[in-house]
Coordinates of N, CA, C and O in Angstrom, one line a residue:
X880 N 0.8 -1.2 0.0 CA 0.0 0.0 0.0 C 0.9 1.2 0.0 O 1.9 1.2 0.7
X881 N 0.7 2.0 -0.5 CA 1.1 3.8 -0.6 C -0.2 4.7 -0.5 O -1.1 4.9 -1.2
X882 N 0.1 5.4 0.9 CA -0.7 6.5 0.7 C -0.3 8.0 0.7 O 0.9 8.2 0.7
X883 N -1.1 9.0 0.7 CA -1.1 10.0 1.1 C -1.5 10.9 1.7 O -2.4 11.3 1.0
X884 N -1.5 11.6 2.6 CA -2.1 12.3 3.3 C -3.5 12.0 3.9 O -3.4 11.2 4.8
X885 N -4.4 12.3 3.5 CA -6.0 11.5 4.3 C -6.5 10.8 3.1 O -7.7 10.8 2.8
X886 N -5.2 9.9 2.0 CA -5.5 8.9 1.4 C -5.5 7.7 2.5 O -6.6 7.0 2.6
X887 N -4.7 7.5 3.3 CA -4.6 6.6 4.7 C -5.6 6.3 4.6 O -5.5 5.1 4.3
X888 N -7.1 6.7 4.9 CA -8.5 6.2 5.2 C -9.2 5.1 4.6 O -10.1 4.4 5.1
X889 N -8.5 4.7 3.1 CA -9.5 3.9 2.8 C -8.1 2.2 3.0 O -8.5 1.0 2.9
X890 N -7.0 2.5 3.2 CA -5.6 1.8 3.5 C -5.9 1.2 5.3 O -5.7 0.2 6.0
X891 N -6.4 2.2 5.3 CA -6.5 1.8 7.0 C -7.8 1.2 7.7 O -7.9 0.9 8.9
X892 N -8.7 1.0 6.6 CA -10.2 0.2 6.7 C -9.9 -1.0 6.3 O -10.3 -2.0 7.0
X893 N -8.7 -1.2 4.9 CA -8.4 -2.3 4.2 C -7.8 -3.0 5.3 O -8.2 -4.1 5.8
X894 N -6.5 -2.1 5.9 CA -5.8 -3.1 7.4 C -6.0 -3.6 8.1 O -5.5 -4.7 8.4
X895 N -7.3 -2.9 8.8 CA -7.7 -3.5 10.1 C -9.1 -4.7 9.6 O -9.7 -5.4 10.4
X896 N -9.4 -4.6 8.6 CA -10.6 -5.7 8.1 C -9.2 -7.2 7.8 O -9.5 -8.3 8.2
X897 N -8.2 -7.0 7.2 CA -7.2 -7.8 6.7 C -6.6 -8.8 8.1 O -6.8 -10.0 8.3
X898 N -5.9 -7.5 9.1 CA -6.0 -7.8 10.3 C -6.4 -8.3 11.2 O -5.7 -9.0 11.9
X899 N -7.8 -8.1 11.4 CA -8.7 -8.6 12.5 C -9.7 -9.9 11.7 O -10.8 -10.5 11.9
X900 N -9.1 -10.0 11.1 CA -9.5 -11.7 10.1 C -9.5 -12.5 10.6 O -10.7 -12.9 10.5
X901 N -8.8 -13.6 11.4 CA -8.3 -14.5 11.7 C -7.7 -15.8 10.7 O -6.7 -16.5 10.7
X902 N -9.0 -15.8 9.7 CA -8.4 -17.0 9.0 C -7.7 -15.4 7.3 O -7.6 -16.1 6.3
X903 N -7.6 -14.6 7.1 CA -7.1 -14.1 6.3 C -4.9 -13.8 7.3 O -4.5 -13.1 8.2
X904 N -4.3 -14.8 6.3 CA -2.8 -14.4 6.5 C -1.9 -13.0 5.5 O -0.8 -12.6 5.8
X905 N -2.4 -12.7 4.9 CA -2.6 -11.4 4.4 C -1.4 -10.6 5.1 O -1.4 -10.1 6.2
X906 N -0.4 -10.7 4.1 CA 0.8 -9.4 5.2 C 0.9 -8.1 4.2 O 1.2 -8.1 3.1
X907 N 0.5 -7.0 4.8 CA 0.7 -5.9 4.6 C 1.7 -4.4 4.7 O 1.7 -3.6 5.7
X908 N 2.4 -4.3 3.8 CA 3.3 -3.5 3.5 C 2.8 -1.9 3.3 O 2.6 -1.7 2.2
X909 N 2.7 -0.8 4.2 CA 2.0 0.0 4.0 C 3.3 1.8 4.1 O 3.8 2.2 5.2
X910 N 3.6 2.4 2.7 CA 4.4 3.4 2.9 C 3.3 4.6 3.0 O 2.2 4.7 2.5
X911 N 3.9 5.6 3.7 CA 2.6 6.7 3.8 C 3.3 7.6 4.3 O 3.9 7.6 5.3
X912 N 3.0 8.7 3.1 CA 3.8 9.8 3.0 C 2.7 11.2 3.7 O 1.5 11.2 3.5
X913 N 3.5 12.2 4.4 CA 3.2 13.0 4.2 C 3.9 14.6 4.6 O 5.1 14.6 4.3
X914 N 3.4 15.6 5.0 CA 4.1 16.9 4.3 C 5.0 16.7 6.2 O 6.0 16.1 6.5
X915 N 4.4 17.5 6.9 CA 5.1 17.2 8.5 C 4.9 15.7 9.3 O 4.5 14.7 8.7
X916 N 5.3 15.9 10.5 CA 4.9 15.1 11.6 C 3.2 15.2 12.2 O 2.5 14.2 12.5
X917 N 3.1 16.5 12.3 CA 1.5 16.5 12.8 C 0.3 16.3 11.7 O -0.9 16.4 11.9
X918 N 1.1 15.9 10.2 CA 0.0 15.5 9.4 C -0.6 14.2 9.8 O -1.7 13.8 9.7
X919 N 0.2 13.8 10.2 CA 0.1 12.1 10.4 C -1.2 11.8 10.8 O -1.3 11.9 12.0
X920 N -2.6 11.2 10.0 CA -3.6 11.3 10.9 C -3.3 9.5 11.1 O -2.5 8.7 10.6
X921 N -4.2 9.3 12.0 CA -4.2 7.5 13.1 C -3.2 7.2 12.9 O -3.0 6.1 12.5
X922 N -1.8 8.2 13.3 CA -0.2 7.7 14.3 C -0.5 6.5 15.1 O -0.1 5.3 14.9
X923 N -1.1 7.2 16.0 CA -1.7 5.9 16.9 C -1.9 4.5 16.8 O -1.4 3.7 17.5
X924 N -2.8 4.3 15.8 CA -3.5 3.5 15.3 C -3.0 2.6 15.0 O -3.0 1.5 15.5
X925 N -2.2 3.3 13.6 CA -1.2 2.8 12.9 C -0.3 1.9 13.4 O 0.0 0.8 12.9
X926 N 0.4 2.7 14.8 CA 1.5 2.2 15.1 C 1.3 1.0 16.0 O 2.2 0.2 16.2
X927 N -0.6 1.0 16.9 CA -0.3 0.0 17.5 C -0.6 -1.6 17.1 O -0.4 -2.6 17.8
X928 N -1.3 -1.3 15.3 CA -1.4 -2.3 14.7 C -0.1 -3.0 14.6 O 0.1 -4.2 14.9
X929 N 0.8 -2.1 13.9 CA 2.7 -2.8 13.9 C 2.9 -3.3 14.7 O 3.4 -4.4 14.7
X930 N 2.6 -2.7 15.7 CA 3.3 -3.8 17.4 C 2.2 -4.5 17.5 O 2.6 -5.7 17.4
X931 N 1.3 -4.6 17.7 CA 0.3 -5.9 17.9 C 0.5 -7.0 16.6 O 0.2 -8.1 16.8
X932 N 0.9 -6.7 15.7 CA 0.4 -7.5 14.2 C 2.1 -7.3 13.7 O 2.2 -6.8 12.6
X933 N 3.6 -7.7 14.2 CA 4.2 -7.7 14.3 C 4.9 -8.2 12.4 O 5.3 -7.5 11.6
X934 N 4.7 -9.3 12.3 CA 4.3 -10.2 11.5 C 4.1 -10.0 10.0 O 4.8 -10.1 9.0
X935 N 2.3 -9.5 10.4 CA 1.7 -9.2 9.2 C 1.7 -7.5 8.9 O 1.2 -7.0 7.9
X936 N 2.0 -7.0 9.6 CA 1.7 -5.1 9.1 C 2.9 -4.7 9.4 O 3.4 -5.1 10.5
X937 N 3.7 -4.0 8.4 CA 4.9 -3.1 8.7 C 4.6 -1.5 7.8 O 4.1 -1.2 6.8
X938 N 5.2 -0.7 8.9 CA 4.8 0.7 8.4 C 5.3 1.7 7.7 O 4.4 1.9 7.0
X939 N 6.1 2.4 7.4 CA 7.2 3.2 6.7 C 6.2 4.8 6.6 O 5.2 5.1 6.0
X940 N 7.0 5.5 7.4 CA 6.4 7.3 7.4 C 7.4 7.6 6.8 O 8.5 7.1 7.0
X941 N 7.2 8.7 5.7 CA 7.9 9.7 4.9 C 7.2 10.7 4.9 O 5.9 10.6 4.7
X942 N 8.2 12.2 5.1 CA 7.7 13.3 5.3 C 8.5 14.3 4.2 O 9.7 14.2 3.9
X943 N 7.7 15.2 3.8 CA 8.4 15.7 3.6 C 9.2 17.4 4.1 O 9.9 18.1 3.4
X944 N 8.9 17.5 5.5 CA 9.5 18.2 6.4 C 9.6 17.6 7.4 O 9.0 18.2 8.4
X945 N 10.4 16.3 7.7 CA 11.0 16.3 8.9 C 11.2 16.8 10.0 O 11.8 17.8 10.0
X946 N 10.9 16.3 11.5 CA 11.4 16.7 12.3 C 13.0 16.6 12.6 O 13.6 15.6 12.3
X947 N 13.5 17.6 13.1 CA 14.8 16.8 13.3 C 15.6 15.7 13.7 O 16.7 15.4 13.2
X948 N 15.0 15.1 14.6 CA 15.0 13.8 15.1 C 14.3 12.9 14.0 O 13.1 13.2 13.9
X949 N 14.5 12.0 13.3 CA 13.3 11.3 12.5 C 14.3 9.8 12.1 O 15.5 9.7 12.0
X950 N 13.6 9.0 12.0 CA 14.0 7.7 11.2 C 13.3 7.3 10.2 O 13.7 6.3 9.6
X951 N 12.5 7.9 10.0 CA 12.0 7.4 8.5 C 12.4 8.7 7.4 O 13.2 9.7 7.6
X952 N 11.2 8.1 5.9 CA 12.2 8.3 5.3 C 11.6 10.1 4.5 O 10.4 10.4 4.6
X953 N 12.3 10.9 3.9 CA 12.3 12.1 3.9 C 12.5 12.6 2.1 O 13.2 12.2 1.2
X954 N 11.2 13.6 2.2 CA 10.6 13.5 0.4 C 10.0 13.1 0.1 O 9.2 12.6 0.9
X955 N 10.0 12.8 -1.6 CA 9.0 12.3 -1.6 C 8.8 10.7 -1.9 O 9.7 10.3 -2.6
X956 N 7.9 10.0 -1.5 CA 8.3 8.5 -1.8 C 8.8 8.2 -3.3 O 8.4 8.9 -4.3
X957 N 9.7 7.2 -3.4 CA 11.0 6.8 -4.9 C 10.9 5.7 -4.9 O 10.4 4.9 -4.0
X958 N 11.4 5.4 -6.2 CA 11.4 4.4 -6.5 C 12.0 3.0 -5.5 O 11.5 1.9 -5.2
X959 N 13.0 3.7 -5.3 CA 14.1 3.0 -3.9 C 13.4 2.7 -2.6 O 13.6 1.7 -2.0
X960 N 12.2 3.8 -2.1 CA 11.5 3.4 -0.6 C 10.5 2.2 -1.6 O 11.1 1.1 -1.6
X961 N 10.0 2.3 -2.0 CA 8.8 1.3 -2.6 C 9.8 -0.1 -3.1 O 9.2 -1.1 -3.0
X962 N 11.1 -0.2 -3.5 CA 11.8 -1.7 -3.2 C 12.3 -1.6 -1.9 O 12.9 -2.7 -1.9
X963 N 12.4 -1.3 -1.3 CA 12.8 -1.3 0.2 C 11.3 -1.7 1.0 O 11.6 -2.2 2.1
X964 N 10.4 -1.6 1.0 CA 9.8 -1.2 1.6 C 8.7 -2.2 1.4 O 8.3 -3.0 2.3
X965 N 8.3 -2.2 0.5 CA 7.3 -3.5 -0.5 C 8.0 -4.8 -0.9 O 9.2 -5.2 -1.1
X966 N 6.8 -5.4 -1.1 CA 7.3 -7.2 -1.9 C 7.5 -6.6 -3.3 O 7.0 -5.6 -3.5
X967 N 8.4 -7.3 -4.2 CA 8.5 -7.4 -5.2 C 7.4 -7.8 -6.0 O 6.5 -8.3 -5.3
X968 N 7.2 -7.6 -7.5 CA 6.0 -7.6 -8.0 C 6.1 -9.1 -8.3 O 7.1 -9.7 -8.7
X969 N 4.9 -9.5 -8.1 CA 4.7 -11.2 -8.2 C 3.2 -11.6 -8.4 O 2.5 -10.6 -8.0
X970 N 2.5 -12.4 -8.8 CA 1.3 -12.8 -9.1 C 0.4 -12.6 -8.0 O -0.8 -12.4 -8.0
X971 N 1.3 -12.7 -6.9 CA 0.1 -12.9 -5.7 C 0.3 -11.3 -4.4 O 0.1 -11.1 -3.3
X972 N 1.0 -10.4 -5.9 CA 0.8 -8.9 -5.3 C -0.3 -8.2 -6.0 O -0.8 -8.2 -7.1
X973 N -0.4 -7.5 -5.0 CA -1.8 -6.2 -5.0 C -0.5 -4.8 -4.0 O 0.1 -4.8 -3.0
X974 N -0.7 -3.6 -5.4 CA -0.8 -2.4 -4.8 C -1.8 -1.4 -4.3 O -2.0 -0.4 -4.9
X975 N -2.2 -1.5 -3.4 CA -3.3 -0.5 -3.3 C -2.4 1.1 -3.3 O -1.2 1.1 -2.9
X976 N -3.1 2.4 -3.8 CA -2.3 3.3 -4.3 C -4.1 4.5 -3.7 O -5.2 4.6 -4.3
X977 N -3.6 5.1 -2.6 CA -4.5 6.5 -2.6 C -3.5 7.6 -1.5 O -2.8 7.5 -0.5
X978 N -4.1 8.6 -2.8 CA -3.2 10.2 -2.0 C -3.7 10.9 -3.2 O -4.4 10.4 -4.1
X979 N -3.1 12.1 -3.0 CA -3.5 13.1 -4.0 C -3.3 12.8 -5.4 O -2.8 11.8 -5.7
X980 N -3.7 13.9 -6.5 CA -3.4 13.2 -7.7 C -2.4 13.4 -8.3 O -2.4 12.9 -9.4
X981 N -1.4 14.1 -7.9 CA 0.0 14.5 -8.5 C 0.8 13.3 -8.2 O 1.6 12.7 -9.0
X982 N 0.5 12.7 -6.6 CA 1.1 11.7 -6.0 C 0.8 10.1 -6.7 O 1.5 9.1 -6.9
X983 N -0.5 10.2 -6.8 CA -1.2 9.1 -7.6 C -0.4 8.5 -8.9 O -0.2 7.3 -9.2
X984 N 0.0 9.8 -9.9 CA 0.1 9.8 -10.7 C 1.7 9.6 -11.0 O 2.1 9.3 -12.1
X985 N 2.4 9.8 -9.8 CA 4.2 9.6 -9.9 C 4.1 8.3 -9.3 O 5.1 7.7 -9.5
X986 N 3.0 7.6 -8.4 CA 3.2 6.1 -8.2 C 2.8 4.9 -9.2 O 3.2 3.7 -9.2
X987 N 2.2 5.5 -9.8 CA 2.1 4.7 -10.9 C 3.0 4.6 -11.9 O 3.3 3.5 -12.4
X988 N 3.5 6.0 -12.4 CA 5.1 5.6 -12.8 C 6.1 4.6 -12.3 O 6.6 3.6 -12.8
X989 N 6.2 5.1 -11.2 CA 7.5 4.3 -10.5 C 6.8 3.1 -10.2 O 7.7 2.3 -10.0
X990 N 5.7 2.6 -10.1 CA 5.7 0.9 -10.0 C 5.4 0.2 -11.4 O 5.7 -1.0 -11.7
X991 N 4.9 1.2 -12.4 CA 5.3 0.8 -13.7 C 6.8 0.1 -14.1 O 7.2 -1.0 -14.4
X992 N 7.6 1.7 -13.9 CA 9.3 1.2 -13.9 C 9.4 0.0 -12.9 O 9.8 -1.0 -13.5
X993 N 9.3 -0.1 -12.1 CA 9.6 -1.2 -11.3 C 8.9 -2.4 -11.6 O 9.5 -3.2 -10.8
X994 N 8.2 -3.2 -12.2 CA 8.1 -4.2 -12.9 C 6.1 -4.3 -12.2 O 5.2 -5.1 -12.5
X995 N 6.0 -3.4 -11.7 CA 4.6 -4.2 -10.9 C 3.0 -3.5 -12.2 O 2.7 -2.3 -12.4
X996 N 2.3 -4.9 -12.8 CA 1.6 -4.7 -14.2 C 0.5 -4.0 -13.9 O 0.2 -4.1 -12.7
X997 N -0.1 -3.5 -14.4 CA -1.2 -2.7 -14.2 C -2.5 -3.3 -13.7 O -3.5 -2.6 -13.5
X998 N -2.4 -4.8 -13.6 CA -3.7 -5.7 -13.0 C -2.9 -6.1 -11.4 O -3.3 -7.0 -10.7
X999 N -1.8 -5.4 -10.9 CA -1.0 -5.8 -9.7 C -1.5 -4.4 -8.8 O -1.3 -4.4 -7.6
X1000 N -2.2 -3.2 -9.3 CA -2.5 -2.0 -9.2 C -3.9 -1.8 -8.9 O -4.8 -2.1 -9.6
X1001 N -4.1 -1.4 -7.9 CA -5.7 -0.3 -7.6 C -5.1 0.8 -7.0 O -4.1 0.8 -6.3
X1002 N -6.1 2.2 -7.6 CA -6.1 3.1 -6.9 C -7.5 3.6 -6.6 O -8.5 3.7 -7.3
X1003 N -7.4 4.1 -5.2 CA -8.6 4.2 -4.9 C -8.9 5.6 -5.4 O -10.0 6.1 -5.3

């Protein structure tokens, strides 16, 4: 998954339905960009899905104004966070892809270039 900004919403309905499954093993790769720190909406949420759901949900924040302190990753998401970050493209991948439409539209490039086919793709 790639989101952006209060694209998160429809990423973060998909998680916790994927999640609170039991019989779905479903692991989810979720990058989610946005402009500060206090954009971040369900921080919370988010993060205590990663620690409860250790496993199956891993998270990656990119900002692109950084706090000074930060470990994630800074700008705007590349080609490089999305192989770092995500499975490789393979039969039994799904991108989910929502954020604004400038952002929409540079992720679909870059997962183009990266090998993942246009039936490996939704954007909400």
């Amino acid at each position: 998954m790639i989101a952006g900004g209060s694209g998160i919403t429809p990423m973060f309905q998909v998680t916790r339905a994927i999640l609170e499954n039991p019989n779905d093993n479903t692991k989810v790769h979720l990058i989610y960009a946005n402009v500060t720190y206090d954009d971040i909406l369900l921080l919370e949420e988010l993060d205590n899905m990663a620690k409860n759901y250790p496993d199956r949900f891993k998270i990656y924040y990119v900002l692109n104004q950084p706090p000074e302190v930060w470990d994630g990753g800074v700008g705007f998401v590349s080609k490089e966070m999305i192989q770092a970050h995500c499975p490789a493209p393979a039969a039994d991948i799904q991108v989910l892809r929502c954020g604004p439409p400038p952002m929409n539209k540079a992720m679909s490039a870059n997962l183009d270039d990266l090998g993942y086919t246009k039936e490996m793709q939704f954007q909400f």
